[in-house]
Tab-separated table of C-alpha atoms in Angstrom:
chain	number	residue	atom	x	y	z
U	6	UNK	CA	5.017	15.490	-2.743
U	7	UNK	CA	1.216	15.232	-1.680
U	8	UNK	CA	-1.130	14.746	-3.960
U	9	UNK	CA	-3.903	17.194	-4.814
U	10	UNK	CA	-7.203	15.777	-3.011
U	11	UNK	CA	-9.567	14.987	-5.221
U	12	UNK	CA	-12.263	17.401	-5.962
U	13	UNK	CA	-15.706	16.101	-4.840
U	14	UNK	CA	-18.236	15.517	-7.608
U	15	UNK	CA	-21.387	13.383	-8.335
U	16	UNK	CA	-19.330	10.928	-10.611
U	17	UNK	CA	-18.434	7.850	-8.904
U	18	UNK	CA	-14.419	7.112	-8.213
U	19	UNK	CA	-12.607	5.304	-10.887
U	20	UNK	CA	-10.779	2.310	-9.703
U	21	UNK	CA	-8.115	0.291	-11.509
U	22	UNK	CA	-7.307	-3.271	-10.495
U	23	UNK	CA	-4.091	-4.892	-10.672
U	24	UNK	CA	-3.462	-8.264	-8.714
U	25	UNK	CA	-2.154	-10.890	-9.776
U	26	UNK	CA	-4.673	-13.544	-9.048
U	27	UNK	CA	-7.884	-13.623	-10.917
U	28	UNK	CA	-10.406	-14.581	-8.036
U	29	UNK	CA	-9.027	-11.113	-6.097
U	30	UNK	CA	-9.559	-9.173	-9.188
U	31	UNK	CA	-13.423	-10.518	-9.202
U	32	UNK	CA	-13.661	-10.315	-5.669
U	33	UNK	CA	-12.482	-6.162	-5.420
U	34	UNK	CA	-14.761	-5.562	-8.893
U	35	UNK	CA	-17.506	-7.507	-7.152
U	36	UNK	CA	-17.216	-5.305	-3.808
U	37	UNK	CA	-17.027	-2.347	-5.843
U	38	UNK	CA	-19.570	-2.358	-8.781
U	39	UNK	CA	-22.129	-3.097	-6.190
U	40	UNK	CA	-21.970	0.127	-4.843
U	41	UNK	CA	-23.129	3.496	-6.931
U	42	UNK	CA	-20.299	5.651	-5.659
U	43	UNK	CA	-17.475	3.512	-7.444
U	44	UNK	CA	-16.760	2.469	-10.746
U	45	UNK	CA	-13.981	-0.316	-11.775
U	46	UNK	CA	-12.452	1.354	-14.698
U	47	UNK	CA	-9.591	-1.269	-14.961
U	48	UNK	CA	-9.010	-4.422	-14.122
U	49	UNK	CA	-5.057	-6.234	-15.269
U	50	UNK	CA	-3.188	-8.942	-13.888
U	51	UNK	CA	0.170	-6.794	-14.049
U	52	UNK	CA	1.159	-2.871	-14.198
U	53	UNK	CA	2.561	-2.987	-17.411
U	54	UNK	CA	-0.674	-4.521	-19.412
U	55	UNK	CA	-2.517	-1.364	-17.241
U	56	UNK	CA	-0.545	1.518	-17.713
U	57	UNK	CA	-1.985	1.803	-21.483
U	58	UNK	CA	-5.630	2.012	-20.176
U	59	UNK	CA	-4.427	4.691	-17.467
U	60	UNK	CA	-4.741	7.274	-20.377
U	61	UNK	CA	-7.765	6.739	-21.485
U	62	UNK	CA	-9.843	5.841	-17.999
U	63	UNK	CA	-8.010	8.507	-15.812
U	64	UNK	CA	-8.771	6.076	-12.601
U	65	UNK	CA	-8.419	8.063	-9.463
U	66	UNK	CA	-7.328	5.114	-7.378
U	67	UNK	CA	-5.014	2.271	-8.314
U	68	UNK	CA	-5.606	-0.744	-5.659
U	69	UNK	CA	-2.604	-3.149	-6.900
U	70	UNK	CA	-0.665	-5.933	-4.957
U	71	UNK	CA	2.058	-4.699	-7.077
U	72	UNK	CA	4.557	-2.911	-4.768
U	73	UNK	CA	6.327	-0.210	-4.892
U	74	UNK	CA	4.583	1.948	-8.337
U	75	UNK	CA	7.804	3.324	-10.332
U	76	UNK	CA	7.719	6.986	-9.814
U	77	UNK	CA	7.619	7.119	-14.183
U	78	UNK	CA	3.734	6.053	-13.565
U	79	UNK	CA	2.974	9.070	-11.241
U	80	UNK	CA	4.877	11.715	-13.852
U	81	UNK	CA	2.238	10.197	-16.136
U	82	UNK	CA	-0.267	10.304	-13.822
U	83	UNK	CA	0.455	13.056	-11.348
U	84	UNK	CA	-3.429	12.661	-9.437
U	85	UNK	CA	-3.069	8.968	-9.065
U	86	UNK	CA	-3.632	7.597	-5.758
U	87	UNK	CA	-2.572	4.142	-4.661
U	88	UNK	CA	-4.101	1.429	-2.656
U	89	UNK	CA	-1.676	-1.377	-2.171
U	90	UNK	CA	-3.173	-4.466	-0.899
U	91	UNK	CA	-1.029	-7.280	0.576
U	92	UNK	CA	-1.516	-11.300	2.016
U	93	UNK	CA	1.167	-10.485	4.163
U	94	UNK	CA	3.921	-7.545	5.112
U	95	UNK	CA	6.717	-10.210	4.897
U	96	UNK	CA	7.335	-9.241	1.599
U	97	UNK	CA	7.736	-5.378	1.731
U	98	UNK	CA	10.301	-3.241	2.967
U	99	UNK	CA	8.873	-0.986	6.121
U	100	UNK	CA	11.053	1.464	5.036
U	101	UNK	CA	9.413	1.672	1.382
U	102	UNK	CA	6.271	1.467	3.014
U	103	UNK	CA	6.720	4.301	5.137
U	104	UNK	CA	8.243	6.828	2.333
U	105	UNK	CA	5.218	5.661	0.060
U	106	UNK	CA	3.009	6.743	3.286
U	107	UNK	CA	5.208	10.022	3.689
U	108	UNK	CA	4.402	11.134	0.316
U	109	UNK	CA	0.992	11.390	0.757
U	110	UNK	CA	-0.570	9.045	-2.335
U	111	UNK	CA	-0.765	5.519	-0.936
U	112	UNK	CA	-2.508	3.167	1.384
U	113	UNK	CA	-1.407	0.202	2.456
U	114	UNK	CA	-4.304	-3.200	3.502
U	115	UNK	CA	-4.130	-6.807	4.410
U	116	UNK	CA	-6.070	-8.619	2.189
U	117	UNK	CA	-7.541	-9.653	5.395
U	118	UNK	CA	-9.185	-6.088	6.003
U	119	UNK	CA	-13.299	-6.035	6.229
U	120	UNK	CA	-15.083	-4.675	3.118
U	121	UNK	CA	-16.371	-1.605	4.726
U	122	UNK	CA	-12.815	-0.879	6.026
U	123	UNK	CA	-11.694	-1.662	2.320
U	124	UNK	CA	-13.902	1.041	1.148
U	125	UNK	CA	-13.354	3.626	3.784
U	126	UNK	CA	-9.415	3.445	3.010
U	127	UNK	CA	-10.210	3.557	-1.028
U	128	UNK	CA	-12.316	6.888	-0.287
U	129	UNK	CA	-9.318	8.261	2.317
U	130	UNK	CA	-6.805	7.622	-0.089
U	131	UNK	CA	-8.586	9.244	-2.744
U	132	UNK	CA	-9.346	12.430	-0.832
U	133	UNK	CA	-5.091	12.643	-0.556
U	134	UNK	CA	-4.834	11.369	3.093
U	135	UNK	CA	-2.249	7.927	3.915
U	136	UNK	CA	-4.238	4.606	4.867
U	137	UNK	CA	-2.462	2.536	6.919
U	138	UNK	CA	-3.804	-0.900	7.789
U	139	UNK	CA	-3.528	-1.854	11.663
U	140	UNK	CA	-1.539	-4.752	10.845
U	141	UNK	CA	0.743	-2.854	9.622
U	142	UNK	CA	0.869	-0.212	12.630
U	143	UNK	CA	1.486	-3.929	14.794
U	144	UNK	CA	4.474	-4.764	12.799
U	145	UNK	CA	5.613	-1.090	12.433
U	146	UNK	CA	5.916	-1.409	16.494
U	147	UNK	CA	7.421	-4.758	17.047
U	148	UNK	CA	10.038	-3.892	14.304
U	149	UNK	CA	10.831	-0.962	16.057
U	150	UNK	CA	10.788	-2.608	19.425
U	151	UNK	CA	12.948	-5.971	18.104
U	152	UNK	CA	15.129	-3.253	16.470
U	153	UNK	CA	15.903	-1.944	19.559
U	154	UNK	CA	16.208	-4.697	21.710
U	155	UNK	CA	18.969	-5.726	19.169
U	156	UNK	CA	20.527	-2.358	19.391
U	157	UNK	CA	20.542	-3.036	23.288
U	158	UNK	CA	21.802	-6.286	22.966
U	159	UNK	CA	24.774	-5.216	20.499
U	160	UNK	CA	26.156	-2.343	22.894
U	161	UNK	CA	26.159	-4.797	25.904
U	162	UNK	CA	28.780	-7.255	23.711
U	163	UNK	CA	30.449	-4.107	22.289
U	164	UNK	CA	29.400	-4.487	18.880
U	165	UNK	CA	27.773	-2.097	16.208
U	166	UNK	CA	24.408	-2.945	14.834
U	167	UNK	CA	24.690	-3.942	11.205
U	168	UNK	CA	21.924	-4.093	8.478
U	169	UNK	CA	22.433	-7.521	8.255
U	170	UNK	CA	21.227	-7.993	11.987
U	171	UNK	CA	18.023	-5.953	11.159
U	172	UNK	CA	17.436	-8.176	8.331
U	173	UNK	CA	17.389	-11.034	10.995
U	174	UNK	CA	15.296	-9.355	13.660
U	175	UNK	CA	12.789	-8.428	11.085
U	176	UNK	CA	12.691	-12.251	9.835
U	177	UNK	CA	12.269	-12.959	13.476
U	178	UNK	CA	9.337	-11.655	13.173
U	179	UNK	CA	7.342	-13.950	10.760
């Protein structure tokens, strides 16, 4: 399902914040408050304490280090967009990642990304189009290179991959 772009207008975009750690929160509402064409509607340390305030400020972009959003949050707020924002991709699935990316509503940064980067991938996401860090392109690739150099690796001894070895060769990785 692909969310509706949103329509263009004079009104700045509405951001919600969720992270967990106060100093990002003030960093991201810094970044964005100084600039006319965005307005920090929302700012919570978890999803749950935001969802009530999703109602009433209608933000068009969530950026969260909360990952994955339950689909129940997008039924309530079908024009949401998403902006997930990570220290690392250690701690994700790729496969979530890349369904989240397939359906059209999310974008995906290292905390690590330069501010004008940050903003360009809050205004792609908005307009309904996938923002995917390069960081995570990198590890996309390796993963899918290790993967198959285990794959390789398996046939030669005679033996079938299991998910258990891809657990490994993406551990391998950090």
């Amino acid at each position: 399902m692909t969310t509706p772009a949103r329509k263009q207008s004079s009104r700045p975009l509405r951001i919600a914040l969720v992270d967990a750690h106060p100093v990002a929160r003030l960093g991201l509402r810094s970044l964005f408050e100084s600039q006319p064409s965005f307005a920090v509607v929302s700012e919570t340390s978890t999803l749950a304490a935001a969802l009530p305030a999703f109602r009433r400020c209608e933000p068009d972009v969530l950026i969260t280090d909360a990952f994955p959003i339950p689909q129940s949050v997008f039924r309530r707020q079908p024009t949401l967009c998403v902006l997930y924002t990570f220290e690392t991709l250690e701690h994700c699935s790729l496969a979530s990642l890349t369904q989240e990316l397939r359906q059209g509503r999310a974008g995906f940064v290292l905390k690590t990304l330069p501010l004008d980067r940050l903003r360009r991938a809050v205004r792609q996401v908005a307009s309904g189009r996938p923002y995917r860090d390069p960081g995570f392109r990198r590890l996309l690739t390796e993963t899918r290179r290790q993967d198959n150099t285990v794959r390789q690796m398996k046939r030669k001894k005679g033996h079938r991959s299991t998910r258990r070895d891809k657990q490994k060769s993406v551990k391998n990785l950090r």
